[in-house]
Tab-separated table of C-alpha atoms and ligand atoms in Angstrom:
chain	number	residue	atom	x	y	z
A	1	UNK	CA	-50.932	74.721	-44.275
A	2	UNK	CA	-47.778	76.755	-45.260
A	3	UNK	CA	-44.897	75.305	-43.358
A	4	UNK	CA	-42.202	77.724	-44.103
A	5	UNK	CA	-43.472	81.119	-42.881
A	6	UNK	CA	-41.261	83.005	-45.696
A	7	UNK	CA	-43.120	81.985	-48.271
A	8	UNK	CA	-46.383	84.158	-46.868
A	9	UNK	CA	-47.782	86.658	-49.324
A	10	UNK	CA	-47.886	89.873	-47.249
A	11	UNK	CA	-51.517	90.269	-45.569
A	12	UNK	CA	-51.988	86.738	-45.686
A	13	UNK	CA	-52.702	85.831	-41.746
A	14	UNK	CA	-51.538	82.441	-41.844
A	15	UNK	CA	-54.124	81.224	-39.225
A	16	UNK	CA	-55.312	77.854	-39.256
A	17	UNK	CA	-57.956	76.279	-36.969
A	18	UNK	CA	-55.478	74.756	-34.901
A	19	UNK	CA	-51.668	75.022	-34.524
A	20	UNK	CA	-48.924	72.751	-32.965
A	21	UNK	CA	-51.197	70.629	-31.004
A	22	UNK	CA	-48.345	68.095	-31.037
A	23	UNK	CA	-45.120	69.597	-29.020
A	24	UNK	CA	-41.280	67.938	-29.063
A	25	UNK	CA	-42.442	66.534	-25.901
A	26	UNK	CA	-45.536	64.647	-26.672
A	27	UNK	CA	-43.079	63.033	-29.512
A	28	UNK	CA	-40.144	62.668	-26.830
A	29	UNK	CA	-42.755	60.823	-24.405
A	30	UNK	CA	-43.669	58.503	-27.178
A	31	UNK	CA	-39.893	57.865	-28.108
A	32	UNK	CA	-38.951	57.334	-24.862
A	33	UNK	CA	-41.944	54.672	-24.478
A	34	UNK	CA	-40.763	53.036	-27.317
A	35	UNK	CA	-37.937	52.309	-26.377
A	36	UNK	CA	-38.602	49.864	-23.714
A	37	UNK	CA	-38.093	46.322	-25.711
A	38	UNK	CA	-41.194	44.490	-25.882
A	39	UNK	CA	-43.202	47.351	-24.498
A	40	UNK	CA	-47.644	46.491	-24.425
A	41	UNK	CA	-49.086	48.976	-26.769
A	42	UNK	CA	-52.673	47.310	-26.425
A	43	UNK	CA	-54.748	48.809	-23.826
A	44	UNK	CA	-52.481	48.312	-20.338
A	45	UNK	CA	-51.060	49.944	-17.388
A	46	UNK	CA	-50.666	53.722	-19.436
A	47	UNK	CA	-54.191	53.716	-20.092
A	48	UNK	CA	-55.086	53.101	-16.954
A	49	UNK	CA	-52.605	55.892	-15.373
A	50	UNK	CA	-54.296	58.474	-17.848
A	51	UNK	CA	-57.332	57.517	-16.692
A	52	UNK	CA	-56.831	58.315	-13.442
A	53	UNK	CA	-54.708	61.447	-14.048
A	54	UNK	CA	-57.837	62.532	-15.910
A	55	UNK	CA	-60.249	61.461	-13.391
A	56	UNK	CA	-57.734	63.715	-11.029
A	57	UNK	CA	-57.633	66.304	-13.152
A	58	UNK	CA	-61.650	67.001	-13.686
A	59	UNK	CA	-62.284	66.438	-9.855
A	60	UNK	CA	-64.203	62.738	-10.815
A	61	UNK	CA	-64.375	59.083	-9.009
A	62	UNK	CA	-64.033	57.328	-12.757
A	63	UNK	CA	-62.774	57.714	-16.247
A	64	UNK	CA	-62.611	55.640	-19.000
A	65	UNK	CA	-60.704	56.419	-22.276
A	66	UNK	CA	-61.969	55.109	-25.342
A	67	UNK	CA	-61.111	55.414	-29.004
A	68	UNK	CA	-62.796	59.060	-29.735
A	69	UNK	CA	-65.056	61.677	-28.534
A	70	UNK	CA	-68.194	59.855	-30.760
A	71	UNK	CA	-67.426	56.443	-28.873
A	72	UNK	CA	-67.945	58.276	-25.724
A	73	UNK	CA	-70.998	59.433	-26.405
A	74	UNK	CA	-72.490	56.231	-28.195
A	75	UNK	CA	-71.264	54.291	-24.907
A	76	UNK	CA	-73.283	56.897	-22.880
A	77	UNK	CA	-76.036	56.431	-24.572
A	78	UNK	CA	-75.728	52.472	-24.875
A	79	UNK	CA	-74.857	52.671	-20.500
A	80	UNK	CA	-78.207	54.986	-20.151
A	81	UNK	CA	-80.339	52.220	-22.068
A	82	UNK	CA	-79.060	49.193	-20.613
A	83	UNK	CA	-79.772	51.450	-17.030
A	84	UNK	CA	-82.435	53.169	-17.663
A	85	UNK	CA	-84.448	51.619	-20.387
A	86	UNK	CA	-85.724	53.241	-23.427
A	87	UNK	CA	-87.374	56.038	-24.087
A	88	UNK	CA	-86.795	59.967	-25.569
A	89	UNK	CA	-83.776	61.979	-24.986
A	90	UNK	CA	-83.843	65.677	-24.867
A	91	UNK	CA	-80.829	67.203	-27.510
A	92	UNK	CA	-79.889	70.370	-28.820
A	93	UNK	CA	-80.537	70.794	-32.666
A	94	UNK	CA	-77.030	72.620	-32.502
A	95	UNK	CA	-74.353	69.872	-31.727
A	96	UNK	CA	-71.932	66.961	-32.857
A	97	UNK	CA	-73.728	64.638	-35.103
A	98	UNK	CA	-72.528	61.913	-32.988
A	99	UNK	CA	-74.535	63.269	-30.609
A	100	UNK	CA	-77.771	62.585	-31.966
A	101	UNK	CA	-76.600	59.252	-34.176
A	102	UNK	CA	-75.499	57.791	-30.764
A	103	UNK	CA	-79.268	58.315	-29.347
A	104	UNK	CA	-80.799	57.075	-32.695
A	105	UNK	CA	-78.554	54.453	-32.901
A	106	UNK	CA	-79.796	53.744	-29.424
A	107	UNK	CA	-83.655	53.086	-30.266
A	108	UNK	CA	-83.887	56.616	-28.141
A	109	UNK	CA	-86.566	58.827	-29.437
A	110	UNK	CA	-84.453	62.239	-29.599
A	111	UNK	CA	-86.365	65.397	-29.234
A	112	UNK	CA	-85.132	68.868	-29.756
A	113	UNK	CA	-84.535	72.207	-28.623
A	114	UNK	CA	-83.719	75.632	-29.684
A	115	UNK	CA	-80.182	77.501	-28.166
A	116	UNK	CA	-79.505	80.268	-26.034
A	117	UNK	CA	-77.234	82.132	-28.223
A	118	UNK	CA	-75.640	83.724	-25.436
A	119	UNK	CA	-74.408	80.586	-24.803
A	120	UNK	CA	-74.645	78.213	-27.981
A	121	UNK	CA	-75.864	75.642	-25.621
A	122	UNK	CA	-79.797	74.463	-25.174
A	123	UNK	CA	-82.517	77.083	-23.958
A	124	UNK	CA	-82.603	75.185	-20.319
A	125	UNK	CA	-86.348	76.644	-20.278
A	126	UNK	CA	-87.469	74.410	-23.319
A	127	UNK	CA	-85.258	71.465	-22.378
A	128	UNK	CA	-87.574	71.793	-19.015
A	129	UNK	CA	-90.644	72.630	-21.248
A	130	UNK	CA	-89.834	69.665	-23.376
A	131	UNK	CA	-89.957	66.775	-19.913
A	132	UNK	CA	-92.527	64.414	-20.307
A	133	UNK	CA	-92.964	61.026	-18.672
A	134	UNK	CA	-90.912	59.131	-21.847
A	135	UNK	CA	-87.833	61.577	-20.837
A	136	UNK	CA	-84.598	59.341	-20.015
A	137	UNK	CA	-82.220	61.839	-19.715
A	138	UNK	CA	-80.870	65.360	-21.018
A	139	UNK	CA	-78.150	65.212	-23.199
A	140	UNK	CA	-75.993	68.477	-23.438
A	141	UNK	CA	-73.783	69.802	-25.393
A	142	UNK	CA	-71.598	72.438	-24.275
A	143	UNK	CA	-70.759	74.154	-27.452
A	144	UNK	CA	-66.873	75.733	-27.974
A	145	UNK	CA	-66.213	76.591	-24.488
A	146	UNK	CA	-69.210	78.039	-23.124
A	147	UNK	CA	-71.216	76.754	-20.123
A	148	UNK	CA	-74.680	76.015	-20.852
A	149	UNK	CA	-75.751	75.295	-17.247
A	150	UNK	CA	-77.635	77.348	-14.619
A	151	UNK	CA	-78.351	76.270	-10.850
A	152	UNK	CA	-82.242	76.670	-11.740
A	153	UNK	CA	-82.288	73.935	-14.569
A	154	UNK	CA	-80.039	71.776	-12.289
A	155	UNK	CA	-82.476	71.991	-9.386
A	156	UNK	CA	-85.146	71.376	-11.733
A	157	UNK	CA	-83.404	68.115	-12.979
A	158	UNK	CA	-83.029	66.767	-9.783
A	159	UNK	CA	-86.566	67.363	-8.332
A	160	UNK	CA	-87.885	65.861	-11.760
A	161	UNK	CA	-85.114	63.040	-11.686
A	162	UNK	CA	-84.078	62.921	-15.041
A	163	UNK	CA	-80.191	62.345	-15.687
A	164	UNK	CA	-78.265	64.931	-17.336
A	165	UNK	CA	-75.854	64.019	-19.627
A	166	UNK	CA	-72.792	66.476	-20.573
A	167	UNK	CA	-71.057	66.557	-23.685
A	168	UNK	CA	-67.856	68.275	-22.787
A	169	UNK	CA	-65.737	67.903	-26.227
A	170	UNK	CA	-65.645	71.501	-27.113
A	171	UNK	CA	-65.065	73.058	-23.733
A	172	UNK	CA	-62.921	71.277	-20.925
A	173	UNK	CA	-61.117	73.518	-18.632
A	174	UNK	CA	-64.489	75.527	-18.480
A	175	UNK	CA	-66.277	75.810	-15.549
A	176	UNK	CA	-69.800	76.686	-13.854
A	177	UNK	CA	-69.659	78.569	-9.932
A	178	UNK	CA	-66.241	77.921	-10.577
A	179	UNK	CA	-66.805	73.545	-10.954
A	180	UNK	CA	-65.453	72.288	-14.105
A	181	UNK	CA	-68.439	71.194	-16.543
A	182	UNK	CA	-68.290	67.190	-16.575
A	183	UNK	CA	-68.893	67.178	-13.058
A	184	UNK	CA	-72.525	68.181	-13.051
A	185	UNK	CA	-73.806	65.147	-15.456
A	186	UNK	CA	-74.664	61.741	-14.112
A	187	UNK	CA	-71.825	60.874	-17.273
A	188	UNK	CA	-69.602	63.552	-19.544
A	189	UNK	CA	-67.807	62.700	-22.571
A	190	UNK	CA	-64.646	64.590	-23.708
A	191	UNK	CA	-63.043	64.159	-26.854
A	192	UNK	CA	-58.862	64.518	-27.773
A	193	UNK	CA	-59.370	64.604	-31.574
A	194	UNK	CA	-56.444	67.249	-32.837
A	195	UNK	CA	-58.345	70.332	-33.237
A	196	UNK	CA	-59.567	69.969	-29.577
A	197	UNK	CA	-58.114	71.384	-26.353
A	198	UNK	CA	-55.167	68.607	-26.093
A	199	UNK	CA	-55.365	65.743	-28.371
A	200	UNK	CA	-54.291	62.355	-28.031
A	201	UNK	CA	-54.810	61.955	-32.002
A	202	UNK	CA	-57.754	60.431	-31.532
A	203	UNK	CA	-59.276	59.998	-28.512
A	204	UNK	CA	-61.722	60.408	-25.934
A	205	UNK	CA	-63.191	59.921	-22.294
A	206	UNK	CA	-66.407	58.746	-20.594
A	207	UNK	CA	-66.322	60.161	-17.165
A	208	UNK	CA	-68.534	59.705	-14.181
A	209	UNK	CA	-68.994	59.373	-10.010
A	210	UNK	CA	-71.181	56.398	-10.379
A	211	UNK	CA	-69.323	53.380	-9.943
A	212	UNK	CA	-72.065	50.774	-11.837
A	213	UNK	CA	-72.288	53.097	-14.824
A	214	UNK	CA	-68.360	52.998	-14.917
A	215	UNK	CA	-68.571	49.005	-14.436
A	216	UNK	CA	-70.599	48.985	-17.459
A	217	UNK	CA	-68.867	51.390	-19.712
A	218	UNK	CA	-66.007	49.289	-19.031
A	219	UNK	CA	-67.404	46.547	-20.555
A	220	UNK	CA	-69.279	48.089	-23.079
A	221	UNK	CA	-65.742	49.552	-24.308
A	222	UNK	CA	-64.164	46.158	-24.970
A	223	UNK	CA	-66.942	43.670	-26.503
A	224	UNK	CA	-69.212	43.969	-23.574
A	225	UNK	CA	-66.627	41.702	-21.598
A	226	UNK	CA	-67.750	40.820	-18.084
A	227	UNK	CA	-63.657	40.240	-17.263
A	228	UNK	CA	-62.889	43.868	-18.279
A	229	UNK	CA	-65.221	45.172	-15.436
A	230	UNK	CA	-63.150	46.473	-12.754
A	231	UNK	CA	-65.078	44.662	-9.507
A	232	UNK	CA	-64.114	41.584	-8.417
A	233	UNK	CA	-68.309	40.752	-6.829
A	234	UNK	CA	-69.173	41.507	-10.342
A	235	UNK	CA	-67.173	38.964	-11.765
A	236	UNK	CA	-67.773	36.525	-9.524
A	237	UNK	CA	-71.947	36.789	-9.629
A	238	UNK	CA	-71.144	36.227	-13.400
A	239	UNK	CA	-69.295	33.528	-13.662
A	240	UNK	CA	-71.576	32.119	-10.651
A	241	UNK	CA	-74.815	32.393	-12.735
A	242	UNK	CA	-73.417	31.127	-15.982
A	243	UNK	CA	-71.053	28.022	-14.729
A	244	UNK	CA	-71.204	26.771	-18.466
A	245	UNK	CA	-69.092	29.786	-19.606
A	246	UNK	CA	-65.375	30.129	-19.682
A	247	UNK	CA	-65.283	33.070	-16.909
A	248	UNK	CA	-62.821	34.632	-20.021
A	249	UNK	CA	-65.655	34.990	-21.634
A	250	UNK	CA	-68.936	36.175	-21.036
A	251	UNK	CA	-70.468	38.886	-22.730
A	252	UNK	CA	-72.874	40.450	-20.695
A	253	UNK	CA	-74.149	43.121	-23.911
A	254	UNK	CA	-73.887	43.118	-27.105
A	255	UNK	CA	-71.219	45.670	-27.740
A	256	UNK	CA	-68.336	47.016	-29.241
A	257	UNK	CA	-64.557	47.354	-29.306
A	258	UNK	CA	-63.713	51.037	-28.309
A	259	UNK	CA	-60.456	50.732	-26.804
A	260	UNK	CA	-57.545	52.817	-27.454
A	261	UNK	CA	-54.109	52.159	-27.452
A	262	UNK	CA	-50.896	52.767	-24.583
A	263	UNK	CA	-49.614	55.252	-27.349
A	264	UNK	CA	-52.385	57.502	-27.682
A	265	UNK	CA	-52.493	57.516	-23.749
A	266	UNK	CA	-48.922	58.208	-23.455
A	267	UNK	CA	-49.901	61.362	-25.425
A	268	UNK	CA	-52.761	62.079	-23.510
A	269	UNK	CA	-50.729	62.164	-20.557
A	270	UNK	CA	-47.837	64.588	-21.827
A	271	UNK	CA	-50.653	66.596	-23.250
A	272	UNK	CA	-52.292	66.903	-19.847
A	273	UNK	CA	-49.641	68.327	-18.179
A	274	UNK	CA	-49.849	71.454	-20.028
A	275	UNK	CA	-53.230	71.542	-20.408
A	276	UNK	CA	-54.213	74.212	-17.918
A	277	UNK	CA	-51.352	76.543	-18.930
A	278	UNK	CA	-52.932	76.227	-22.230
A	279	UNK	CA	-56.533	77.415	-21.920
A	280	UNK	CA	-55.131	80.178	-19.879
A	281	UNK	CA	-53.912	81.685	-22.900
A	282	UNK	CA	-56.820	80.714	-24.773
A	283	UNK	CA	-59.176	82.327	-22.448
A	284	UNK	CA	-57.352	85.945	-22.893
A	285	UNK	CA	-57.458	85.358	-26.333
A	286	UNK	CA	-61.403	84.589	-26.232
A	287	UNK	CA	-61.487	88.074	-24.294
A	288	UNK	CA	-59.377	89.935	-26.661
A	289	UNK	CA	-61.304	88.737	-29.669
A	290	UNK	CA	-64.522	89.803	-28.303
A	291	UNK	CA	-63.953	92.976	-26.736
A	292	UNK	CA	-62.057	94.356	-30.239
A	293	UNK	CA	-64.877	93.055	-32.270
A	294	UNK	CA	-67.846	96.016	-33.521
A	295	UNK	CA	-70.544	95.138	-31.357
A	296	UNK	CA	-73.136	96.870	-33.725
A	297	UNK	CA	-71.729	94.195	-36.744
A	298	UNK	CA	-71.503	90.593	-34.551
A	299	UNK	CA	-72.899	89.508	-31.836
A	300	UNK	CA	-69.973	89.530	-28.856
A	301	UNK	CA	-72.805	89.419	-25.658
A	302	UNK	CA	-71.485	85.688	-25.197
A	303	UNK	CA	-71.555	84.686	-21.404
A	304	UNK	CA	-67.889	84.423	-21.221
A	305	UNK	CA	-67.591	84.054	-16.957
A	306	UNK	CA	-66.020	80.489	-16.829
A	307	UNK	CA	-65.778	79.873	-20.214
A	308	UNK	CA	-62.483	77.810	-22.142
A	309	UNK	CA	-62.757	77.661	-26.067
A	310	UNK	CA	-60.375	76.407	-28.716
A	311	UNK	CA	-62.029	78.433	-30.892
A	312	UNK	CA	-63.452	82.110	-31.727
A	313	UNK	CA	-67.494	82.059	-32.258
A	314	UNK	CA	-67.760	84.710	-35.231
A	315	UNK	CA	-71.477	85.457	-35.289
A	316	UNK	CA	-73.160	88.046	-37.301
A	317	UNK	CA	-75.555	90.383	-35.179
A	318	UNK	CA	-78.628	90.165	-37.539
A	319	UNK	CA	-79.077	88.207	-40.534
A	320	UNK	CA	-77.287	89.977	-43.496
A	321	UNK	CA	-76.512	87.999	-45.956
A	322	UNK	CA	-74.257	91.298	-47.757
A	323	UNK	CA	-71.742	91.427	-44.573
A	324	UNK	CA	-71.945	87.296	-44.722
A	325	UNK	CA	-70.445	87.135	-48.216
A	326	UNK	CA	-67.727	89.762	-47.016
A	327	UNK	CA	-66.417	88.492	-44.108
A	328	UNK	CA	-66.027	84.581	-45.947
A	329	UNK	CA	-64.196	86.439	-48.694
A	330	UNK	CA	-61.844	88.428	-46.159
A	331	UNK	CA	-61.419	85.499	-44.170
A	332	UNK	CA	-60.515	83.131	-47.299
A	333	UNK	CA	-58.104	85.889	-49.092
A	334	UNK	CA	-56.586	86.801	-45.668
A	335	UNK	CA	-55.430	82.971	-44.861
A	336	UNK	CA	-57.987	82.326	-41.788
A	337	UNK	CA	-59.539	79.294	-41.966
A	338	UNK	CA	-63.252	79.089	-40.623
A	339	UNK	CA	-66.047	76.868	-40.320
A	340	UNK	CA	-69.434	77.718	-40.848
A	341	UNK	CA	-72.181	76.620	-38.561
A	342	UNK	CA	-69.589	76.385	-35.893
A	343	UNK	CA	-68.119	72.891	-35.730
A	344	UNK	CA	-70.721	70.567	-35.984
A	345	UNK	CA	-71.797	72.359	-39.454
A	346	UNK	CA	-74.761	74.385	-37.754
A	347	UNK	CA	-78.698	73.155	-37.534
A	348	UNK	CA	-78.022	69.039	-37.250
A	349	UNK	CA	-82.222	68.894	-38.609
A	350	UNK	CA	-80.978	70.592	-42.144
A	351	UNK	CA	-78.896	67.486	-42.495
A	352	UNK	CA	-80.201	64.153	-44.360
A	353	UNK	CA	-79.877	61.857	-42.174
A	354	UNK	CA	-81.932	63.552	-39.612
A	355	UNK	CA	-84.654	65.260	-42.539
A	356	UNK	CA	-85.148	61.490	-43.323
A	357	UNK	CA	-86.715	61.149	-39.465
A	358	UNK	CA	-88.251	64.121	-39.177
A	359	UNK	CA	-88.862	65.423	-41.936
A	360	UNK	CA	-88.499	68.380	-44.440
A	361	UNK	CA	-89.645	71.327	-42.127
A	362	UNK	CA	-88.612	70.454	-38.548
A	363	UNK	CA	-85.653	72.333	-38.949
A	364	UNK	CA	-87.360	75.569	-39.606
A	365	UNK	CA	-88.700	75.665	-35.679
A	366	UNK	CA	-84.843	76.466	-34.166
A	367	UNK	CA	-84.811	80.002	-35.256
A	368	UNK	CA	-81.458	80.843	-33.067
A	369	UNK	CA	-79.802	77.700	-34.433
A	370	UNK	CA	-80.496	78.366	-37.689
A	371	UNK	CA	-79.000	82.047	-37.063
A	372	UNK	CA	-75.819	80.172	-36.105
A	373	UNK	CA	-75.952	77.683	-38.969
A	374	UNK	CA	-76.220	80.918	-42.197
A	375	UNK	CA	-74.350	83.364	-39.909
A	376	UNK	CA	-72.122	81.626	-37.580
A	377	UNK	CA	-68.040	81.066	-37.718
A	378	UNK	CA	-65.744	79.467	-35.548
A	379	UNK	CA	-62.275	80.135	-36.301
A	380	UNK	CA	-58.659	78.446	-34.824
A	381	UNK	CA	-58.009	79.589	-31.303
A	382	UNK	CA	-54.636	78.329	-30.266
A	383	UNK	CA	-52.039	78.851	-27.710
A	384	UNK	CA	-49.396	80.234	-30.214
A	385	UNK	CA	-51.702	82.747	-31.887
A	386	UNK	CA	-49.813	86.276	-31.646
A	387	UNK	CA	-52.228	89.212	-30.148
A	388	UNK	CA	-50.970	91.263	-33.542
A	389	UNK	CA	-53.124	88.837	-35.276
A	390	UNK	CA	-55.623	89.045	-33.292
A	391	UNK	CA	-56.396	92.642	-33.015
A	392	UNK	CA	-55.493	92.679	-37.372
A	393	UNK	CA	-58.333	90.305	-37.740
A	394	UNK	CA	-61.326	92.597	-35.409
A	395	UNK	CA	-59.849	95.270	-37.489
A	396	UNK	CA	-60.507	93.663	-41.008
A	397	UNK	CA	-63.787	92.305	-39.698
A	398	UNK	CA	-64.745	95.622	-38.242
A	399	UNK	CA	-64.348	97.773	-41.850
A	400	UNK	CA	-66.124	94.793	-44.031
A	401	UNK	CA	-69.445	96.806	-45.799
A	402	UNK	CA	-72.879	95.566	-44.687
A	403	UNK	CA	-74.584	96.511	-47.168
B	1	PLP	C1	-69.534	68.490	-29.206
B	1	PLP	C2	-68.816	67.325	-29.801
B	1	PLP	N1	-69.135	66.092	-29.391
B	1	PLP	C3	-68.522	65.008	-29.899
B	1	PLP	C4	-67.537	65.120	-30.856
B	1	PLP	C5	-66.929	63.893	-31.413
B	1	PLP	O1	-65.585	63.763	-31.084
B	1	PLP	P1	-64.620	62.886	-32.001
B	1	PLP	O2	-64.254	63.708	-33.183
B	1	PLP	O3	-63.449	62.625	-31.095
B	1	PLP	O4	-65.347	61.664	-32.363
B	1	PLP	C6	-67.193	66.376	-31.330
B	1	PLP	C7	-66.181	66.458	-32.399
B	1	PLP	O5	-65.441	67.253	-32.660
B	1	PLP	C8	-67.834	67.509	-30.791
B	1	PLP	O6	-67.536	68.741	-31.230
């Protein structure tokens, strides 16, 4: 990134994927701990405060931070087995790859759906095509900002009874019927990696109204610890049942350390406070983009109502490989850095580690996914980015030949 702004050759947008996601004050709040002599950086009191302001925040009972948006989701997972038992779980083919490593890692059988692409997120009538008597649980992604629910698939869920799960890294802050998304799912994971909403570095949060799931992810965060559970009557039927252990130490899973630190959470916490003010301006931004964008060129029909991105979703209308090369080259000689695929890299059953599972052609059945993956963009939406930019960019895009 080019630091001193003089030094921009002339047409050259300057426009990374994300800006200044760090302020003077995040660094101030982390000063300012620092100074205390002594002070616990290991997992303590600021972790706990986060967690709550979070919790607060997203209209929950429980958080839990943990060490990054991919921990959240394998400790979802891990919490839904250890609950639920085995079995398949329902995924997008457009996601995180976390998202479907955390259910293979699992033993979960993952099976997959195509996208709406007027939302990014799964067609809700194949996840509900898709339900058979193996299905543990949905597990949605809601991709850069856009809601992927709708009351029917909701009501469907619950008569059916199968858990949803909501992956809310890419879009907290946006909401469905005016509810943030993260309250819908029996669990939702956020993550605060840097290019995210707010960032705590590296980060993230398993959040949920069900107190024994929370109990659980608790422990499953730090070793599978019994003592790290929060309830006093679980600690006590522990240590009760195994009298040979030192109550310190009884591992009720095998598990993992996915703990974060009192720094990051400091962060998270001066990060927070801005938050909302912050995907305000994103939101317009969203709007702006879309509406100056040639409808006839990209596709712009997103279902915006609710929605909170970090990023712009640069999709071609039809497949045209001509107006594809063009608008990579103007985006590459005009400084704007871009991500094909969107940000999990497009169609997650093109990738090898999921061709070595299902094989060669799987990935061919996803037809709107694999639309996003050769023709889709995401590109830096940040508070900072001037409107001039903005409307120079739709411009540029707008003129690039298609044929
Ligand atoms: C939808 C989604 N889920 C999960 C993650 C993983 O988050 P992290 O990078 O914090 O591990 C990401 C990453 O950016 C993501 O986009």
């Amino acid at each position: 990134m080019i630091r001193d702004r003089s030094m921009i050759p002339e047409g050259n947008l300057d426009w990374p994927l994300m800006r200044n996601n760090f302020t003077r004050a995040d660094l101030d709040a982390v000063i300012e701990f620092l100074k205390q002599d002594d002070p616990v950086l290991t997992q303590s009191t600021q972790v706990q405060t986060f967690e709550e302001e979070w919790s607060e925040w997203l209209g929950v009972r429980f958080s839990v931070f943990v060490s990054s948006g991919s921990a959240a989701n394998l400790l979802t997972m891990t919490a839904l087995k250890y609950t639920y038992g085995l079995g398949e779980v329902i995924v997008p083919a457009l996601t995180w790859v976390s998202d479907i490593a955390s259910v293979i890692q699992c033993g979960f059988k993952p099976v997959f759906v195509d996208i709406n692409p007027r939302t990014l997120g799964m067609d809700t009538d194949q996840v509900l095509q898709r339900i058979t008597p193996q299905t543990k649980a949905v597990f949605l992604t809601h991709i850069l900002g856009y809601n992927a629910l709708n009351q029917r698939f909701l009501d469907e869920l619950r008569a059916r009874g199968i858990p949803l799960i909501e992956d809310v890294c890419e879009s907290y802050g946006a909401t469905f019927c005016g509810r943030k998304l993260g309250t819908f799912g029996l669990m939702s994971n956020f993550s605060f990696y840097y290019a995210h909403h707010m960032s705590t570095i590296e980060g993230g949060m398993v959040s949920t109204n069900d107190r024994n799931l929370y109990e659980t992810i608790r422990m499953l965060r730090a070793h599978g610890m019994v003592r790290e559970s929060s309830s006093d009557d679980l600690k006590r039927s522990y240590r009760e049942k195994y009298p040979d252990l030192n109550p310190d130490f009884i591992f009720a899973f095998p598990a993992y350390n996915m703990r974060s630190t009192e720094i990051n959470a400091v962060i998270g916490r001066s990060q927070l406070k801005r938050l909302d003010a912050n995907n305000k301006i994103r939101t317009r931004n969203l709007e702006l983009f879309l509406s100056n964008l040639d409808p006839s060129k990209y596709f712009t029909d997103f279902e915006t109502v609710g929605s909170c991105n970090y990023a712009f979703t640069l999709v071609l209308k039809e497949p045209n490989q001509v107006l594809y090369e063009s608008v990579t080259r103007a985006l590459r000689e005009h400084g704007v850095e871009f991500r094909r695929g969107t940000s999990g890299g497009g169609n997650q059953l093109r990738q090898p580690y999921l061709k070595a599972i299902v094989g060669e052609e799987e990935c061919k059945k996803y037809p709107n996914v694999d639309h996003v993956h050769f023709y889709g963009f995401y590109i830096g939406n940040y508070p900072g980015l001037e409107k001039e930019k903005i409307l120079k960019l739709c411009q540029l895009l707008n003129q690039l030949p298609g044929e």
